[in-house]
Amino acid sequence: MRGNQGEEALAIGKRLRAIRRAQNATLADVSARAGVSISALSKIENAQISASYDILKRACDALGVGIEDIVSATAKSQLSGRKTVTRRGEGEQFRSDQYDYRIHASEISKKAMIPFEMVIRARKVEDFDHWSEHEGEEFVYVLDGAIEIHTEHYAPFRLAAGESAYFDSSMKHLYLAVGEADARVLSISHDPATAERRPVSTYMHPSTRQVPA
């Protein structure tokens, strides 16, 4: 890791370590709760690897914090009557080998819904070495282009611009762009089973890394 990407990994690692230590939790404690190896957690805290969103989500759930508290140092709102606006070009940006993400409403912590604007660049299933899966439900609406959604229980199906799908996100799934142009979608994830007892975030693909501002 070099430049801003390395600086972001360092900042995320420091925030994760600080929150863990503030709770008097050991790496072994978080590892047991999150189902993530002690080695992987240690490497994230020491900025030796760029953490995937899957791993960060598990660690945040294990620590009882919103993922926004890890990926961004800006102050978060947890008050009733909360409001935030994300303008064009704003929002935390992340990238995996298959998708580009822009997180909307990242200023609000412990949200029941996580809205993503995603650009789908993958064209074939073989582009993935890991399918996404996370607790809760997911809504996807195609803004531009067309996508093909693959899941572990249903035959692949396609959506064009203006069309949407809603599905159980604990089912393994992935998105492919159809045609020459990349597709752009709005994806909103919600975890009703955990919304009341712990912060809700969502999975990104494991190869996801933050894009420097």
PDB file of C-alpha atoms in Angstrom:
ATOM      1  CA  MET A   1       0.000   0.000   0.000  1.00  0.00           C
ATOM      2  CA  ARG A   2       1.264   3.447  -0.905  1.00  0.00           C
ATOM      3  CA  GLY A   3       0.238   7.075  -0.638  1.00  0.00           C
ATOM      4  CA  ASN A   4      -3.290   7.953   0.401  1.00  0.00           C
ATOM      5  CA  GLN A   5      -4.427   4.335   0.312  1.00  0.00           C
ATOM      6  CA  GLY A   6      -1.804   3.439   2.921  1.00  0.00           C
ATOM      7  CA  GLU A   7      -2.778   6.459   5.004  1.00  0.00           C
ATOM      8  CA  GLU A   8      -6.442   5.419   4.948  1.00  0.00           C
ATOM      9  CA  ALA A   9      -5.562   1.861   5.993  1.00  0.00           C
ATOM     10  CA  LEU A  10      -3.473   3.271   8.837  1.00  0.00           C
ATOM     11  CA  ALA A  11      -6.308   5.533   9.993  1.00  0.00           C
ATOM     12  CA  ILE A  12      -8.851   2.691   9.880  1.00  0.00           C
ATOM     13  CA  GLY A  13      -6.479   0.425  11.795  1.00  0.00           C
ATOM     14  CA  LYS A  14      -5.918   3.056  14.494  1.00  0.00           C
ATOM     15  CA  ARG A  15      -9.642   3.690  14.932  1.00  0.00           C
ATOM     16  CA  LEU A  16     -10.382  -0.028  15.133  1.00  0.00           C
ATOM     17  CA  ARG A  17      -7.654  -0.547  17.751  1.00  0.00           C
ATOM     18  CA  ALA A  18      -8.797   2.474  19.772  1.00  0.00           C
ATOM     19  CA  ILE A  19     -12.411   1.283  19.892  1.00  0.00           C
ATOM     20  CA  ARG A  20     -11.357  -2.260  20.800  1.00  0.00           C
ATOM     21  CA  ARG A  21      -9.089  -1.080  23.601  1.00  0.00           C
ATOM     22  CA  ALA A  22     -11.716   1.348  24.907  1.00  0.00           C
ATOM     23  CA  GLN A  23     -13.943  -1.690  25.416  1.00  0.00           C
ATOM     24  CA  ASN A  24     -11.115  -3.646  27.079  1.00  0.00           C
ATOM     25  CA  ALA A  25     -11.479  -6.271  24.369  1.00  0.00           C
ATOM     26  CA  THR A  26      -8.551  -8.363  23.177  1.00  0.00           C
ATOM     27  CA  LEU A  27      -7.930  -9.407  19.595  1.00  0.00           C
ATOM     28  CA  ALA A  28      -8.963 -12.895  20.689  1.00  0.00           C
ATOM     29  CA  ASP A  29     -12.277 -11.529  22.031  1.00  0.00           C
ATOM     30  CA  VAL A  30     -13.098  -9.777  18.750  1.00  0.00           C
ATOM     31  CA  SER A  31     -11.907 -12.766  16.738  1.00  0.00           C
ATOM     32  CA  ALA A  32     -14.285 -15.092  18.585  1.00  0.00           C
ATOM     33  CA  ARG A  33     -17.267 -12.749  18.195  1.00  0.00           C
ATOM     34  CA  ALA A  34     -16.606 -11.792  14.583  1.00  0.00           C
ATOM     35  CA  GLY A  35     -15.420 -15.093  13.162  1.00  0.00           C
ATOM     36  CA  VAL A  36     -12.291 -13.379  11.846  1.00  0.00           C
ATOM     37  CA  SER A  37      -8.800 -14.678  12.546  1.00  0.00           C
ATOM     38  CA  ILE A  38      -6.626 -12.905  15.121  1.00  0.00           C
ATOM     39  CA  SER A  39      -3.930 -12.612  12.446  1.00  0.00           C
ATOM     40  CA  ALA A  40      -6.261 -10.788  10.036  1.00  0.00           C
ATOM     41  CA  LEU A  41      -7.464  -8.385  12.746  1.00  0.00           C
ATOM     42  CA  SER A  42      -3.885  -7.650  13.806  1.00  0.00           C
ATOM     43  CA  LYS A  43      -2.842  -6.956  10.218  1.00  0.00           C
ATOM     44  CA  ILE A  44      -5.756  -4.547   9.780  1.00  0.00           C
ATOM     45  CA  GLU A  45      -4.927  -2.689  13.000  1.00  0.00           C
ATOM     46  CA  ASN A  46      -1.309  -2.388  11.898  1.00  0.00           C
ATOM     47  CA  ALA A  47      -2.216  -1.350   8.312  1.00  0.00           C
ATOM     48  CA  GLN A  48      -0.466  -4.378   6.862  1.00  0.00           C
ATOM     49  CA  ILE A  49      -3.514  -5.149   4.707  1.00  0.00           C
ATOM     50  CA  SER A  50      -6.453  -3.138   3.370  1.00  0.00           C
ATOM     51  CA  ALA A  51      -9.510  -4.451   5.188  1.00  0.00           C
ATOM     52  CA  SER A  52     -12.392  -5.746   3.104  1.00  0.00           C
ATOM     53  CA  TYR A  53     -15.849  -4.488   3.955  1.00  0.00           C
ATOM     54  CA  ASP A  54     -16.950  -8.001   4.833  1.00  0.00           C
ATOM     55  CA  ILE A  55     -14.291  -8.187   7.540  1.00  0.00           C
ATOM     56  CA  LEU A  56     -14.896  -4.638   8.797  1.00  0.00           C
ATOM     57  CA  LYS A  57     -18.626  -5.325   9.077  1.00  0.00           C
ATOM     58  CA  ARG A  58     -17.987  -8.383  11.229  1.00  0.00           C
ATOM     59  CA  ALA A  59     -15.517  -6.518  13.433  1.00  0.00           C
ATOM     60  CA  CYS A  60     -17.885  -3.570  13.860  1.00  0.00           C
ATOM     61  CA  ASP A  61     -20.789  -5.839  14.763  1.00  0.00           C
ATOM     62  CA  ALA A  62     -18.563  -7.642  17.270  1.00  0.00           C
ATOM     63  CA  LEU A  63     -17.633  -4.308  18.868  1.00  0.00           C
ATOM     64  CA  GLY A  64     -21.150  -2.895  18.693  1.00  0.00           C
ATOM     65  CA  VAL A  65     -20.251   0.149  16.599  1.00  0.00           C
ATOM     66  CA  GLY A  66     -21.366   1.418  13.218  1.00  0.00           C
ATOM     67  CA  ILE A  67     -19.027   0.878  10.328  1.00  0.00           C
ATOM     68  CA  GLU A  68     -19.099   4.634   9.734  1.00  0.00           C
ATOM     69  CA  ASP A  69     -17.198   5.026  13.012  1.00  0.00           C
ATOM     70  CA  ILE A  70     -14.340   2.986  11.534  1.00  0.00           C
ATOM     71  CA  VAL A  71     -14.101   4.215   7.945  1.00  0.00           C
ATOM     72  CA  SER A  72     -14.588   7.929   8.638  1.00  0.00           C
ATOM     73  CA  ALA A  73     -13.244  10.201  11.368  1.00  0.00           C
ATOM     74  CA  THR A  74     -15.981  12.817  10.962  1.00  0.00           C
ATOM     75  CA  ALA A  75     -18.508  13.323  13.739  1.00  0.00           C
ATOM     76  CA  LYS A  76     -21.637  11.166  13.494  1.00  0.00           C
ATOM     77  CA  SER A  77     -25.202  11.946  14.459  1.00  0.00           C
ATOM     78  CA  GLN A  78     -27.108   9.491  16.675  1.00  0.00           C
ATOM     79  CA  LEU A  79     -29.921  11.856  17.726  1.00  0.00           C
ATOM     80  CA  SER A  80     -33.598  11.388  17.023  1.00  0.00           C
ATOM     81  CA  GLY A  81     -34.852  13.532  14.167  1.00  0.00           C
ATOM     82  CA  ARG A  82     -31.578  12.953  12.343  1.00  0.00           C
ATOM     83  CA  LYS A  83     -31.009  14.301   8.839  1.00  0.00           C
ATOM     84  CA  THR A  84     -28.173  14.360   6.381  1.00  0.00           C
ATOM     85  CA  VAL A  85     -27.783  15.251   2.724  1.00  0.00           C
ATOM     86  CA  THR A  86     -25.275  13.727   0.318  1.00  0.00           C
ATOM     87  CA  ARG A  87     -24.579  15.996  -2.643  1.00  0.00           C
ATOM     88  CA  ARG A  88     -23.410  14.920  -6.074  1.00  0.00           C
ATOM     89  CA  GLY A  89     -19.834  13.658  -5.837  1.00  0.00           C
ATOM     90  CA  GLU A  90     -19.900  13.408  -2.024  1.00  0.00           C
ATOM     91  CA  GLY A  91     -19.888  10.265   0.137  1.00  0.00           C
ATOM     92  CA  GLU A  92     -17.233   7.788   1.236  1.00  0.00           C
ATOM     93  CA  GLN A  93     -15.800   5.919  -1.765  1.00  0.00           C
ATOM     94  CA  PHE A  94     -14.587   2.325  -1.890  1.00  0.00           C
ATOM     95  CA  ARG A  95     -13.507   0.048  -4.694  1.00  0.00           C
ATOM     96  CA  SER A  96     -13.261  -3.694  -5.210  1.00  0.00           C
ATOM     97  CA  ASP A  97     -12.055  -5.586  -8.254  1.00  0.00           C
ATOM     98  CA  GLN A  98     -15.664  -5.843  -9.450  1.00  0.00           C
ATOM     99  CA  TYR A  99     -17.524  -2.805  -8.085  1.00  0.00           C
ATOM    100  CA  ASP A 100     -17.102   0.868  -7.242  1.00  0.00           C
ATOM    101  CA  TYR A 101     -19.061   2.072  -4.194  1.00  0.00           C
ATOM    102  CA  ARG A 102     -20.134   5.460  -2.938  1.00  0.00           C
ATOM    103  CA  ILE A 103     -21.745   5.424   0.523  1.00  0.00           C
ATOM    104  CA  HIS A 104     -24.533   7.937   1.020  1.00  0.00           C
ATOM    105  CA  ALA A 105     -25.561   9.329   4.433  1.00  0.00           C
ATOM    106  CA  SER A 106     -22.224   8.288   5.936  1.00  0.00           C
ATOM    107  CA  GLU A 107     -22.450  11.063   8.553  1.00  0.00           C
ATOM    108  CA  ILE A 108     -25.183   9.167  10.427  1.00  0.00           C
ATOM    109  CA  SER A 109     -24.077   6.305  12.638  1.00  0.00           C
ATOM    110  CA  LYS A 110     -26.043   3.187  13.598  1.00  0.00           C
ATOM    111  CA  LYS A 111     -28.412   3.414  10.651  1.00  0.00           C
ATOM    112  CA  ALA A 112     -30.993   0.708   9.968  1.00  0.00           C
ATOM    113  CA  MET A 113     -30.384   1.129   6.236  1.00  0.00           C
ATOM    114  CA  ILE A 114     -27.123   1.515   4.330  1.00  0.00           C
ATOM    115  CA  PRO A 115     -27.493   3.188   0.914  1.00  0.00           C
ATOM    116  CA  PHE A 116     -24.843   2.565  -1.734  1.00  0.00           C
ATOM    117  CA  GLU A 117     -24.416   3.968  -5.196  1.00  0.00           C
ATOM    118  CA  MET A 118     -22.572   1.225  -7.084  1.00  0.00           C
ATOM    119  CA  VAL A 119     -20.888   0.986 -10.467  1.00  0.00           C
ATOM    120  CA  ILE A 120     -20.845  -2.627 -11.655  1.00  0.00           C
ATOM    121  CA  ARG A 121     -17.723  -3.414 -13.677  1.00  0.00           C
ATOM    122  CA  ALA A 122     -17.671  -7.228 -13.514  1.00  0.00           C
ATOM    123  CA  ARG A 123     -18.803  -9.046 -16.660  1.00  0.00           C
ATOM    124  CA  LYS A 124     -18.628 -12.744 -15.703  1.00  0.00           C
ATOM    125  CA  VAL A 125     -18.999 -14.924 -12.624  1.00  0.00           C
ATOM    126  CA  GLU A 126     -15.377 -16.006 -12.969  1.00  0.00           C
ATOM    127  CA  ASP A 127     -14.352 -12.426 -12.099  1.00  0.00           C
ATOM    128  CA  PHE A 128     -15.287 -13.241  -8.484  1.00  0.00           C
ATOM    129  CA  ASP A 129     -13.408 -15.401  -6.006  1.00  0.00           C
ATOM    130  CA  HIS A 130     -16.026 -14.713  -3.315  1.00  0.00           C
ATOM    131  CA  TRP A 131     -19.763 -14.064  -3.462  1.00  0.00           C
ATOM    132  CA  SER A 132     -21.350 -11.450  -1.231  1.00  0.00           C
ATOM    133  CA  GLU A 133     -23.574 -12.575   1.650  1.00  0.00           C
ATOM    134  CA  HIS A 134     -24.715 -10.672   4.736  1.00  0.00           C
ATOM    135  CA  GLU A 135     -27.619 -10.769   7.163  1.00  0.00           C
ATOM    136  CA  GLY A 136     -30.749  -8.883   6.253  1.00  0.00           C
ATOM    137  CA  GLU A 137     -32.419  -7.801   3.051  1.00  0.00           C
ATOM    138  CA  GLU A 138     -31.267  -5.865   0.003  1.00  0.00           C
ATOM    139  CA  PHE A 139     -33.014  -3.630  -2.520  1.00  0.00           C
ATOM    140  CA  VAL A 140     -31.302  -2.802  -5.809  1.00  0.00           C
ATOM    141  CA  TYR A 141     -32.557  -0.304  -8.416  1.00  0.00           C
ATOM    142  CA  VAL A 142     -30.805   0.079 -11.771  1.00  0.00           C
ATOM    143  CA  LEU A 143     -30.000   3.707 -12.591  1.00  0.00           C
ATOM    144  CA  ASP A 144     -28.025   3.231 -15.818  1.00  0.00           C
ATOM    145  CA  GLY A 145     -27.236   0.238 -18.016  1.00  0.00           C
ATOM    146  CA  ALA A 146     -28.334  -3.296 -17.225  1.00  0.00           C
ATOM    147  CA  ILE A 147     -27.280  -5.932 -14.720  1.00  0.00           C
ATOM    148  CA  GLU A 148     -27.576  -9.652 -14.228  1.00  0.00           C
ATOM    149  CA  ILE A 149     -28.080 -10.863 -10.647  1.00  0.00           C
ATOM    150  CA  HIS A 150     -26.782 -14.283  -9.625  1.00  0.00           C
ATOM    151  CA  THR A 151     -27.864 -15.939  -6.367  1.00  0.00           C
ATOM    152  CA  GLU A 152     -27.269 -19.335  -4.830  1.00  0.00           C
ATOM    153  CA  HIS A 153     -30.962 -20.361  -4.887  1.00  0.00           C
ATOM    154  CA  TYR A 154     -32.430 -18.824  -8.055  1.00  0.00           C
ATOM    155  CA  ALA A 155     -31.659 -18.774 -11.744  1.00  0.00           C
ATOM    156  CA  PRO A 156     -29.809 -15.617 -12.892  1.00  0.00           C
ATOM    157  CA  PHE A 157     -32.105 -12.766 -13.929  1.00  0.00           C
ATOM    158  CA  ARG A 158     -31.581  -9.404 -15.611  1.00  0.00           C
ATOM    159  CA  LEU A 159     -32.689  -5.891 -14.733  1.00  0.00           C
ATOM    160  CA  ALA A 160     -32.690  -2.877 -17.062  1.00  0.00           C
ATOM    161  CA  ALA A 161     -32.629   0.808 -16.107  1.00  0.00           C
ATOM    162  CA  GLY A 162     -35.729   1.644 -14.060  1.00  0.00           C
ATOM    163  CA  GLU A 163     -36.164  -1.928 -12.794  1.00  0.00           C
ATOM    164  CA  SER A 164     -35.491  -3.259  -9.313  1.00  0.00           C
ATOM    165  CA  ALA A 165     -35.173  -6.376  -7.167  1.00  0.00           C
ATOM    166  CA  TYR A 166     -35.541  -7.106  -3.442  1.00  0.00           C
ATOM    167  CA  PHE A 167     -34.028 -10.231  -1.913  1.00  0.00           C
ATOM    168  CA  ASP A 168     -32.676 -11.968   1.165  1.00  0.00           C
ATOM    169  CA  SER A 169     -29.065 -10.798   1.342  1.00  0.00           C
ATOM    170  CA  SER A 170     -27.953 -13.735   3.506  1.00  0.00           C
ATOM    171  CA  MET A 171     -28.257 -15.675   0.252  1.00  0.00           C
ATOM    172  CA  LYS A 172     -24.989 -15.578  -1.687  1.00  0.00           C
ATOM    173  CA  HIS A 173     -25.265 -13.082  -4.526  1.00  0.00           C
ATOM    174  CA  LEU A 174     -23.343 -11.034  -7.063  1.00  0.00           C
ATOM    175  CA  TYR A 175     -24.006  -8.476  -9.775  1.00  0.00           C
ATOM    176  CA  LEU A 176     -22.736  -8.463 -13.359  1.00  0.00           C
ATOM    177  CA  ALA A 177     -22.916  -5.638 -15.901  1.00  0.00           C
ATOM    178  CA  VAL A 178     -24.614  -6.575 -19.167  1.00  0.00           C
ATOM    179  CA  GLY A 179     -23.319  -5.034 -22.367  1.00  0.00           C
ATOM    180  CA  GLU A 180     -20.309  -2.871 -23.127  1.00  0.00           C
ATOM    181  CA  ALA A 181     -21.042  -0.085 -20.646  1.00  0.00           C
ATOM    182  CA  ASP A 182     -20.657  -0.411 -16.879  1.00  0.00           C
ATOM    183  CA  ALA A 183     -23.948  -0.367 -14.982  1.00  0.00           C
ATOM    184  CA  ARG A 184     -24.848   2.000 -12.141  1.00  0.00           C
ATOM    185  CA  VAL A 185     -27.278   0.992  -9.404  1.00  0.00           C
ATOM    186  CA  LEU A 186     -28.692   2.145  -6.087  1.00  0.00           C
ATOM    187  CA  SER A 187     -28.359  -0.593  -3.464  1.00  0.00           C
ATOM    188  CA  ILE A 188     -29.989  -0.286  -0.038  1.00  0.00           C
ATOM    189  CA  SER A 189     -29.284  -2.903   2.626  1.00  0.00           C
ATOM    190  CA  HIS A 190     -31.278  -3.383   5.813  1.00  0.00           C
ATOM    191  CA  ASP A 191     -30.877  -5.864   8.664  1.00  0.00           C
ATOM    192  CA  PRO A 192     -34.196  -5.985  10.568  1.00  0.00           C
ATOM    193  CA  ALA A 193     -33.029  -8.835  12.806  1.00  0.00           C
ATOM    194  CA  THR A 194     -30.212  -6.773  14.316  1.00  0.00           C
ATOM    195  CA  ALA A 195     -31.352  -3.186  13.897  1.00  0.00           C
ATOM    196  CA  GLU A 196     -32.547  -2.854  17.489  1.00  0.00           C
ATOM    197  CA  ARG A 197     -29.685  -4.570  19.277  1.00  0.00           C
ATOM    198  CA  ARG A 198     -26.591  -3.516  17.356  1.00  0.00           C
ATOM    199  CA  PRO A 199     -25.532  -1.156  14.560  1.00  0.00           C
ATOM    200  CA  VAL A 200     -26.433  -2.285  11.090  1.00  0.00           C
ATOM    201  CA  SER A 201     -23.941  -2.102   8.268  1.00  0.00           C
ATOM    202  CA  THR A 202     -23.566  -4.169   5.171  1.00  0.00           C
ATOM    203  CA  TYR A 203     -21.104  -6.279   3.289  1.00  0.00           C
ATOM    204  CA  MET A 204     -19.125  -5.193   0.322  1.00  0.00           C
ATOM    205  CA  HIS A 205     -17.028  -7.551  -1.704  1.00  0.00           C
ATOM    206  CA  PRO A 206     -13.935  -8.792   0.217  1.00  0.00           C
ATOM    207  CA  SER A 207     -11.468  -7.125  -2.149  1.00  0.00           C
ATOM    208  CA  THR A 208     -12.972  -3.689  -1.435  1.00  0.00           C
ATOM    209  CA  ARG A 209     -10.607  -0.870  -0.502  1.00  0.00           C
ATOM    210  CA  GLN A 210     -11.210   2.791   0.227  1.00  0.00           C
ATOM    211  CA  VAL A 211     -10.636   5.328  -2.549  1.00  0.00           C
ATOM    212  CA  PRO A 212      -8.598   8.370  -1.404  1.00  0.00           C
ATOM    213  CA  ALA A 213     -10.544  11.609  -1.346  1.00  0.00           C
TER     214      ALA A 213
END
